[in-house]
């Protein structure tokens, strides 16, 4: 299947489901629901939910079975963006091509909209039936681990504490693995779980997600220095301004590009045991690498 066609169809499916899972903007407290919808339905790339559906399909499952889990990871991801943009964190005023949540709704409502998106993620995930190899409790624990203090939040803490400090390549890998690769990998694992995949395939997809997540973050770091804010839909050049350790800052642009290519190739090798059903996952990995022009 053609990747653009696949992405357009799956993104449409995800957008429709996301809109249904979150209370309407008119529902009390209306400001909160408006803020949740403002950030969630602001048209991000939907990379994590698309990967969730594509992983389900690569394992012979159906996108429709994985859809609630895809929406759940997107809610967690959007919460993390809202909180990351707050003045007490990265202090950003531009995200997904529009002013950040706290700029529009104020800090209090932005914090609460993030809290509510994190909470609704688990309500949505709890709607799946669970599968013979992966009962509902295992599915919920998967999402909780990726979002929790050892993964996503650990990455954010290390990132915060690393500002204006001399971090090395090992510290940077620690941050990337947790802040970016953990939720991305979990999106893929959740999709695979919805297809009741074998433990061997789940392991292979975990390796795929880890390499892809690292590649994605290296590319994101490159784009931060090579692209404009308009093109990115978020403030460019923030990493340098905040004195952050990034891949290009430590290794330079050329080595960073080589590393992104190496990690993408590594992600491809993890899919060796999969047939044509995983072609979309392979195509997504190649497509992400092309973002770095
Ligand atoms: C606040 C707990 C907490 C965590 C925040 C997501 C995050 C951790 C920080 C945002 C900054 C950043 C560079 C994170 C790394 C992951 C990343 C590249 C996020 C942006 O994801 P995209 O590009 O965004 O997929 P869209 O808007 O397309 O969904």
Tab-separated table of N, CA, C and O in Angstrom, residues 163-266:
chain	number	residue	atom	x	y	z
A	163	UNK	N	19.983	20.993	31.829
A	163	UNK	CA	20.137	22.288	31.163
A	163	UNK	C	21.377	23.017	31.678
A	163	UNK	O	21.602	23.091	32.875
A	164	UNK	N	22.130	23.538	30.740
A	164	UNK	CA	23.364	24.299	31.027
A	164	UNK	C	24.402	23.483	31.799
A	164	UNK	O	25.254	24.016	32.489
A	165	UNK	N	24.276	22.160	31.717
A	165	UNK	CA	25.305	21.291	32.295
A	165	UNK	C	26.022	20.591	31.158
A	165	UNK	O	25.468	20.440	30.078
A	166	UNK	N	27.200	20.144	31.438
A	166	UNK	CA	27.988	19.519	30.400
A	166	UNK	C	27.644	18.028	30.295
A	166	UNK	O	28.304	17.202	30.904
A	167	UNK	N	26.599	17.721	29.533
A	167	UNK	CA	26.194	16.318	29.435
A	167	UNK	C	26.988	15.609	28.344
A	167	UNK	O	27.345	16.204	27.338
A	168	UNK	N	27.214	14.330	28.560
A	168	UNK	CA	27.930	13.534	27.563
A	168	UNK	C	26.968	12.700	26.739
A	168	UNK	O	25.744	12.740	26.946
A	169	UNK	N	27.543	11.926	25.816
A	169	UNK	CA	26.723	11.112	24.912
A	169	UNK	C	25.853	10.110	25.679
A	169	UNK	O	24.705	9.851	25.306
A	170	UNK	N	26.396	9.560	26.775
A	170	UNK	CA	25.645	8.583	27.567
A	170	UNK	C	24.429	9.210	28.228
A	170	UNK	O	23.339	8.618	28.273
A	171	UNK	N	24.622	10.436	28.757
A	171	UNK	CA	23.492	11.143	29.399
A	171	UNK	C	22.409	11.429	28.354
A	171	UNK	O	21.215	11.315	28.623
A	172	UNK	N	22.869	11.827	27.175
A	172	UNK	CA	21.924	12.176	26.117
A	172	UNK	C	21.106	10.949	25.703
A	172	UNK	O	19.886	11.021	25.510
A	173	UNK	N	21.771	9.808	25.606
A	173	UNK	CA	21.078	8.565	25.252
A	173	UNK	C	20.041	8.215	26.332
A	173	UNK	O	18.934	7.793	26.031
A	174	UNK	N	20.423	8.418	27.592
A	174	UNK	CA	19.495	8.157	28.706
A	174	UNK	C	18.222	8.995	28.505
A	174	UNK	O	17.101	8.501	28.624
A	175	UNK	N	18.402	10.281	28.180
A	175	UNK	CA	17.254	11.182	28.004
A	175	UNK	C	16.423	10.747	26.791
A	175	UNK	O	15.209	10.606	26.869
A	176	UNK	N	17.076	10.521	25.675
A	176	UNK	CA	16.355	10.168	24.440
A	176	UNK	C	15.553	8.878	24.598
A	176	UNK	O	14.427	8.779	24.126
A	177	UNK	N	16.196	7.889	25.253
A	177	UNK	CA	15.511	6.594	25.417
A	177	UNK	C	14.222	6.763	26.201
A	177	UNK	O	13.216	6.114	25.912
A	178	UNK	N	14.253	7.631	27.201
A	178	UNK	CA	13.076	7.772	28.066
A	178	UNK	C	12.092	8.819	27.574
A	178	UNK	O	10.892	8.585	27.538
A	179	UNK	N	12.603	9.972	27.178
A	179	UNK	CA	11.698	11.079	26.811
A	179	UNK	C	10.999	10.821	25.475
A	179	UNK	O	9.875	11.241	25.259
A	180	UNK	N	11.668	10.114	24.593
A	180	UNK	CA	11.116	9.929	23.249
A	180	UNK	C	10.850	8.463	22.905
A	180	UNK	O	9.749	8.099	22.498
A	181	UNK	N	11.880	7.624	23.085
A	181	UNK	CA	11.746	6.244	22.579
A	181	UNK	C	10.750	5.419	23.393
A	181	UNK	O	10.089	4.530	22.847
A	182	UNK	N	10.604	5.710	24.680
A	182	UNK	CA	9.756	4.849	25.525
A	182	UNK	C	8.293	4.868	25.072
A	182	UNK	O	7.688	3.804	24.865
A	183	UNK	N	7.713	6.049	24.889
A	183	UNK	CA	6.291	6.107	24.511
A	183	UNK	C	6.094	5.635	23.064
A	183	UNK	O	5.103	4.977	22.739
A	184	UNK	N	7.071	5.973	22.235
A	184	UNK	CA	6.985	5.525	20.839
A	184	UNK	C	7.040	3.982	20.763
A	184	UNK	O	6.239	3.352	20.073
A	185	UNK	N	7.938	3.393	21.531
A	185	UNK	CA	8.039	1.925	21.552
A	185	UNK	C	6.770	1.311	22.133
A	185	UNK	O	6.260	0.295	21.637
A	186	UNK	N	6.267	1.939	23.177
A	186	UNK	CA	5.068	1.413	23.809
A	186	UNK	C	3.865	1.487	22.864
A	186	UNK	O	3.008	0.592	22.873
A	187	UNK	N	3.800	2.514	22.031
A	187	UNK	CA	2.716	2.621	21.047
A	187	UNK	C	2.735	1.399	20.133
A	187	UNK	O	1.695	0.802	19.831
A	188	UNK	N	3.945	1.044	19.717
A	188	UNK	CA	4.112	-0.107	18.823
A	188	UNK	C	3.762	-1.399	19.557
A	188	UNK	O	3.042	-2.268	19.042
A	189	UNK	N	4.245	-1.523	20.776
A	189	UNK	CA	3.981	-2.740	21.569
A	189	UNK	C	2.478	-2.900	21.819
A	189	UNK	O	1.938	-4.007	21.735
A	190	UNK	N	1.816	-1.788	22.118
A	190	UNK	CA	0.370	-1.877	22.390
A	190	UNK	C	-0.390	-2.335	21.146
A	190	UNK	O	-1.320	-3.142	21.227
A	191	UNK	N	0.019	-1.823	19.984
A	191	UNK	CA	-0.617	-2.271	18.736
A	191	UNK	C	-0.419	-3.768	18.547
A	191	UNK	O	-1.344	-4.515	18.212
A	192	UNK	N	0.827	-4.220	18.792
A	192	UNK	CA	1.141	-5.644	18.628
A	192	UNK	C	0.353	-6.492	19.626
A	192	UNK	O	-0.128	-7.582	19.297
A	193	UNK	N	0.190	-5.983	20.832
A	193	UNK	CA	-0.574	-6.712	21.853
A	193	UNK	C	-2.025	-6.884	21.416
A	193	UNK	O	-2.632	-7.926	21.650
A	194	UNK	N	-2.565	-5.852	20.766
A	194	UNK	CA	-3.972	-5.920	20.335
A	194	UNK	C	-4.154	-6.990	19.259
A	194	UNK	O	-5.275	-7.412	18.975
A	195	UNK	N	-3.046	-7.406	18.625
A	195	UNK	CA	-3.119	-8.484	17.632
A	195	UNK	C	-2.755	-9.815	18.285
A	195	UNK	O	-2.554	-10.809	17.583
A	196	UNK	N	-2.646	-9.814	19.620
A	196	UNK	CA	-2.277	-11.031	20.367
A	196	UNK	C	-1.002	-11.663	19.800
A	196	UNK	O	-0.897	-12.879	19.656
A	197	UNK	N	-0.039	-10.810	19.507
A	197	UNK	CA	1.178	-11.297	18.842
A	197	UNK	C	2.008	-12.226	19.741
A	197	UNK	O	1.819	-12.242	20.958
A	198	UNK	N	2.943	-12.945	19.151
A	198	UNK	CA	3.793	-13.856	19.930
A	198	UNK	C	4.830	-13.041	20.713
A	198	UNK	O	5.208	-11.938	20.293
A	199	UNK	N	5.352	-13.599	21.817
A	199	UNK	CA	6.411	-12.902	22.557
A	199	UNK	C	7.624	-12.585	21.677
A	199	UNK	O	8.237	-11.521	21.826
A	200	UNK	N	7.961	-13.469	20.747
A	200	UNK	CA	9.140	-13.228	19.890
A	200	UNK	C	8.918	-11.998	19.004
A	200	UNK	O	9.813	-11.165	18.833
A	201	UNK	N	7.726	-11.899	18.466
A	201	UNK	CA	7.430	-10.737	17.604
A	201	UNK	C	7.360	-9.449	18.437
A	201	UNK	O	7.799	-8.385	17.991
A	202	UNK	N	6.834	-9.565	19.650
A	202	UNK	CA	6.766	-8.383	20.520
A	202	UNK	C	8.183	-7.888	20.825
A	202	UNK	O	8.443	-6.676	20.819
A	203	UNK	N	9.084	-8.838	21.035
A	203	UNK	CA	10.478	-8.473	21.335
A	203	UNK	C	11.120	-7.782	20.122
A	203	UNK	O	11.792	-6.754	20.256
A	204	UNK	N	10.877	-8.333	18.942
A	204	UNK	CA	11.453	-7.735	17.733
A	204	UNK	C	10.905	-6.311	17.529
A	204	UNK	O	11.649	-5.384	17.192
A	205	UNK	N	9.612	-6.142	17.781
A	205	UNK	CA	9.015	-4.809	17.602
A	205	UNK	C	9.505	-3.827	18.663
A	205	UNK	O	9.573	-2.621	18.426
A	206	UNK	N	9.846	-4.349	19.830
A	206	UNK	CA	10.402	-3.484	20.880
A	206	UNK	C	11.755	-2.940	20.422
A	206	UNK	O	12.041	-1.741	20.579
A	207	UNK	N	12.564	-3.804	19.811
A	207	UNK	CA	13.871	-3.351	19.303
A	207	UNK	C	13.675	-2.352	18.165
A	207	UNK	O	14.380	-1.337	18.070
A	208	UNK	N	12.696	-2.645	17.309
A	208	UNK	CA	12.379	-1.714	16.212
A	208	UNK	C	12.025	-0.329	16.792
A	208	UNK	O	12.550	0.696	16.362
A	209	UNK	N	11.137	-0.326	17.784
A	209	UNK	CA	10.666	0.937	18.369
A	209	UNK	C	11.782	1.723	19.025
A	209	UNK	O	11.864	2.945	18.886
A	210	UNK	N	12.656	1.013	19.706
A	210	UNK	CA	13.767	1.662	20.400
A	210	UNK	C	14.700	2.369	19.401
A	210	UNK	O	15.042	3.539	19.572
A	211	UNK	N	15.065	1.661	18.350
A	211	UNK	CA	15.960	2.273	17.353
A	211	UNK	C	15.248	3.404	16.621
A	211	UNK	O	15.832	4.470	16.374
A	212	UNK	N	13.977	3.170	16.291
A	212	UNK	CA	13.226	4.213	15.581
A	212	UNK	C	13.051	5.454	16.469
A	212	UNK	O	13.188	6.591	16.002
A	213	UNK	N	12.767	5.213	17.743
A	213	UNK	CA	12.582	6.333	18.681
A	213	UNK	C	13.852	7.152	18.817
A	213	UNK	O	13.814	8.388	18.821
A	214	UNK	N	14.988	6.464	18.894
A	214	UNK	CA	16.265	7.195	18.997
A	214	UNK	C	16.531	7.961	17.705
A	214	UNK	O	16.939	9.124	17.732
A	215	UNK	N	16.286	7.305	16.564
A	215	UNK	CA	16.490	7.981	15.271
A	215	UNK	C	15.601	9.221	15.188
A	215	UNK	O	16.040	10.303	14.778
A	216	UNK	N	14.343	9.066	15.608
A	216	UNK	CA	13.386	10.174	15.554
A	216	UNK	C	13.900	11.369	16.361
A	216	UNK	O	13.820	12.518	15.918
A	217	UNK	N	14.465	11.091	17.550
A	217	UNK	CA	14.928	12.200	18.389
A	217	UNK	C	16.190	12.847	17.827
A	217	UNK	O	16.344	14.070	17.877
A	218	UNK	N	17.082	12.038	17.254
A	218	UNK	CA	18.285	12.627	16.639
A	218	UNK	C	17.849	13.551	15.494
A	218	UNK	O	18.325	14.684	15.366
A	219	UNK	N	16.876	13.086	14.703
A	219	UNK	CA	16.379	13.900	13.580
A	219	UNK	C	15.694	15.162	14.118
A	219	UNK	O	15.890	16.272	13.609
A	220	UNK	N	14.925	15.011	15.198
A	220	UNK	CA	14.249	16.163	15.799
A	220	UNK	C	15.280	17.205	16.257
A	220	UNK	O	15.092	18.404	16.073
A	221	UNK	N	16.374	16.738	16.837
A	221	UNK	CA	17.447	17.643	17.285
A	221	UNK	C	18.081	18.347	16.079
A	221	UNK	O	18.434	19.530	16.152
A	222	UNK	N	18.256	17.600	14.977
A	222	UNK	CA	18.846	18.207	13.764
A	222	UNK	C	17.900	19.291	13.234
A	222	UNK	O	18.316	20.410	12.930
A	223	UNK	N	16.606	18.943	13.167
A	223	UNK	CA	15.624	19.895	12.627
A	223	UNK	C	15.557	21.161	13.476
A	223	UNK	O	15.342	22.260	12.955
A	224	UNK	N	15.768	21.017	14.763
A	224	UNK	CA	15.725	22.188	15.648
A	224	UNK	C	16.760	23.232	15.244
A	224	UNK	O	16.543	24.429	15.429
A	225	UNK	N	17.894	22.762	14.680
A	225	UNK	CA	18.907	23.740	14.261
A	225	UNK	C	18.861	24.064	12.772
A	225	UNK	O	19.410	25.075	12.349
A	226	UNK	N	18.191	23.213	11.970
A	226	UNK	CA	18.256	23.466	10.519
A	226	UNK	C	16.958	24.062	9.948
A	226	UNK	O	16.945	24.521	8.817
A	227	UNK	N	15.870	24.021	10.710
A	227	UNK	CA	14.580	24.459	10.160
A	227	UNK	C	14.038	25.711	10.844
A	227	UNK	O	14.463	26.048	11.954
A	228	UNK	N	13.039	26.314	10.205
A	228	UNK	CA	12.409	27.490	10.789
A	228	UNK	C	11.226	27.056	11.669
A	228	UNK	O	10.697	25.954	11.519
A	229	UNK	N	10.818	27.957	12.557
A	229	UNK	CA	9.667	27.675	13.432
A	229	UNK	C	8.422	27.424	12.593
A	229	UNK	O	7.626	26.534	12.896
A	230	UNK	N	8.251	28.202	11.529
A	230	UNK	CA	7.065	28.058	10.669
A	230	UNK	C	6.974	26.646	10.114
A	230	UNK	O	5.927	26.026	10.114
A	231	UNK	N	8.088	26.161	9.649
A	231	UNK	CA	8.130	24.828	9.052
A	231	UNK	C	7.865	23.733	10.088
A	231	UNK	O	7.196	22.741	9.819
A	232	UNK	N	8.390	23.956	11.305
A	232	UNK	CA	8.254	22.922	12.343
A	232	UNK	C	6.923	23.004	13.088
A	232	UNK	O	6.485	22.036	13.706
A	233	UNK	N	6.301	24.185	13.069
A	233	UNK	CA	5.063	24.357	13.851
A	233	UNK	C	5.348	24.487	15.338
A	233	UNK	O	4.458	24.443	16.175
A	234	UNK	N	6.623	24.599	15.694
A	234	UNK	CA	7.032	24.850	17.081
A	234	UNK	C	8.300	25.690	17.024
A	234	UNK	O	8.917	25.802	15.955
A	235	UNK	N	8.687	26.266	18.158
A	235	UNK	CA	9.831	27.179	18.126
A	235	UNK	C	11.124	26.444	17.767
A	235	UNK	O	11.498	25.505	18.467
A	236	UNK	N	11.767	26.900	16.712
A	236	UNK	CA	13.054	26.310	16.332
A	236	UNK	C	14.167	26.979	17.145
A	236	UNK	O	13.974	28.055	17.718
A	237	UNK	N	15.304	26.309	17.228
A	237	UNK	CA	16.471	26.902	17.886
A	237	UNK	C	16.371	26.940	19.394
A	237	UNK	O	17.208	27.534	20.078
A	238	UNK	N	15.355	26.286	19.949
A	238	UNK	CA	15.140	26.334	21.401
A	238	UNK	C	16.237	25.610	22.163
A	238	UNK	O	16.613	26.010	23.257
A	239	UNK	N	16.712	24.514	21.584
A	239	UNK	CA	17.678	23.684	22.310
A	239	UNK	C	18.974	24.469	22.565
A	239	UNK	O	19.503	24.461	23.671
A	240	UNK	N	19.435	25.164	21.520
A	240	UNK	CA	20.672	25.940	21.655
A	240	UNK	C	20.442	27.051	22.669
A	240	UNK	O	21.241	27.264	23.596
A	241	UNK	N	19.288	27.762	22.531
A	241	UNK	CA	18.995	28.884	23.424
A	241	UNK	C	18.941	28.428	24.882
A	241	UNK	O	19.366	29.154	25.783
A	242	UNK	N	18.427	27.218	25.113
A	242	UNK	CA	18.293	26.736	26.494
A	242	UNK	C	19.564	26.046	26.983
A	242	UNK	O	19.610	25.536	28.096
A	243	UNK	N	20.586	26.033	26.142
A	243	UNK	CA	21.843	25.392	26.538
A	243	UNK	C	21.689	23.895	26.723
A	243	UNK	O	22.275	23.291	27.622
A	244	UNK	N	20.826	23.281	25.871
A	244	UNK	CA	20.562	21.850	26.018
A	244	UNK	C	21.577	21.000	25.291
A	244	UNK	O	22.054	21.373	24.223
A	245	UNK	N	21.846	19.861	25.888
A	245	UNK	CA	22.683	18.888	25.182
A	245	UNK	C	21.816	18.255	24.109
A	245	UNK	O	20.706	17.806	24.390
A	246	UNK	N	22.272	18.283	22.878
A	246	UNK	CA	21.536	17.641	21.790
A	246	UNK	C	22.554	16.851	20.978
A	246	UNK	O	23.769	17.037	21.138
A	247	UNK	N	22.057	16.020	20.099
A	247	UNK	CA	22.970	15.228	19.275
A	247	UNK	C	23.893	16.121	18.436
A	247	UNK	O	25.117	15.957	18.481
A	248	UNK	N	23.333	17.107	17.701
A	248	UNK	CA	24.226	17.968	16.906
A	248	UNK	C	25.178	18.784	17.777
A	248	UNK	O	26.320	19.026	17.375
A	249	UNK	N	24.725	19.188	18.976
A	249	UNK	CA	25.612	19.997	19.830
A	249	UNK	C	26.816	19.169	20.269
A	249	UNK	O	27.939	19.682	20.344
A	250	UNK	N	26.611	17.889	20.537
A	250	UNK	CA	27.717	17.051	21.013
A	250	UNK	C	28.546	16.497	19.852
A	250	UNK	O	29.771	16.466	19.905
A	251	UNK	N	27.845	16.064	18.790
A	251	UNK	CA	28.560	15.337	17.726
A	251	UNK	C	28.686	16.109	16.407
A	251	UNK	O	29.372	15.645	15.500
A	252	UNK	N	27.970	17.219	16.264
A	252	UNK	CA	27.984	17.956	14.994
A	252	UNK	C	26.912	17.404	14.052
A	252	UNK	O	26.423	16.285	14.231
A	253	UNK	N	26.569	18.219	13.022
A	253	UNK	CA	25.445	17.862	12.137
A	253	UNK	C	25.714	16.612	11.306
A	253	UNK	O	24.846	15.754	11.168
A	254	UNK	N	26.911	16.519	10.737
A	254	UNK	CA	27.170	15.386	9.831
A	254	UNK	C	27.131	14.055	10.554
A	254	UNK	O	26.520	13.092	10.103
A	255	UNK	N	27.766	14.019	11.740
A	255	UNK	CA	27.754	12.776	12.528
A	255	UNK	C	26.332	12.466	12.992
A	255	UNK	O	25.945	11.299	13.093
A	256	UNK	N	25.556	13.499	13.259
A	256	UNK	CA	24.170	13.285	13.697
A	256	UNK	C	23.360	12.665	12.565
A	256	UNK	O	22.570	11.749	12.780
A	257	UNK	N	23.573	13.160	11.353
A	257	UNK	CA	22.856	12.601	10.194
A	257	UNK	C	23.248	11.136	9.989
A	257	UNK	O	22.398	10.288	9.727
A	258	UNK	N	24.544	10.859	10.141
A	258	UNK	CA	25.009	9.475	9.977
A	258	UNK	C	24.384	8.591	11.056
A	258	UNK	O	23.997	7.450	10.790
A	259	UNK	N	24.274	9.118	12.261
A	259	UNK	CA	23.699	8.334	13.355
A	259	UNK	C	22.207	8.067	13.108
A	259	UNK	O	21.713	6.969	13.368
A	260	UNK	N	21.507	9.065	12.579
A	260	UNK	CA	20.080	8.869	12.261
A	260	UNK	C	19.935	7.771	11.207
A	260	UNK	O	19.046	6.917	11.301
A	261	UNK	N	20.822	7.778	10.226
A	261	UNK	CA	20.773	6.735	9.183
A	261	UNK	C	21.092	5.368	9.776
A	261	UNK	O	20.434	4.376	9.489
A	262	UNK	N	22.096	5.335	10.660
A	262	UNK	CA	22.488	4.055	11.272
A	262	UNK	C	21.333	3.488	12.107
A	262	UNK	O	20.991	2.303	12.026
A	263	UNK	N	20.711	4.346	12.892
A	263	UNK	CA	19.610	3.880	13.758
A	263	UNK	C	18.411	3.419	12.926
A	263	UNK	O	17.734	2.447	13.277
A	264	UNK	N	18.162	4.116	11.818
A	264	UNK	CA	17.039	3.722	10.954
A	264	UNK	C	17.317	2.355	10.333
A	264	UNK	O	16.424	1.495	10.280
A	265	UNK	N	18.572	2.141	9.911
A	265	UNK	CA	18.926	0.832	9.337
A	265	UNK	C	18.785	-0.255	10.408
A	265	UNK	O	18.291	-1.360	10.143
A	266	UNK	N	19.203	0.085	11.629
A	266	UNK	CA	19.089	-0.874	12.741
A	266	UNK	C	17.623	-1.231	12.991
A	266	UNK	O	17.277	-2.385	13.238
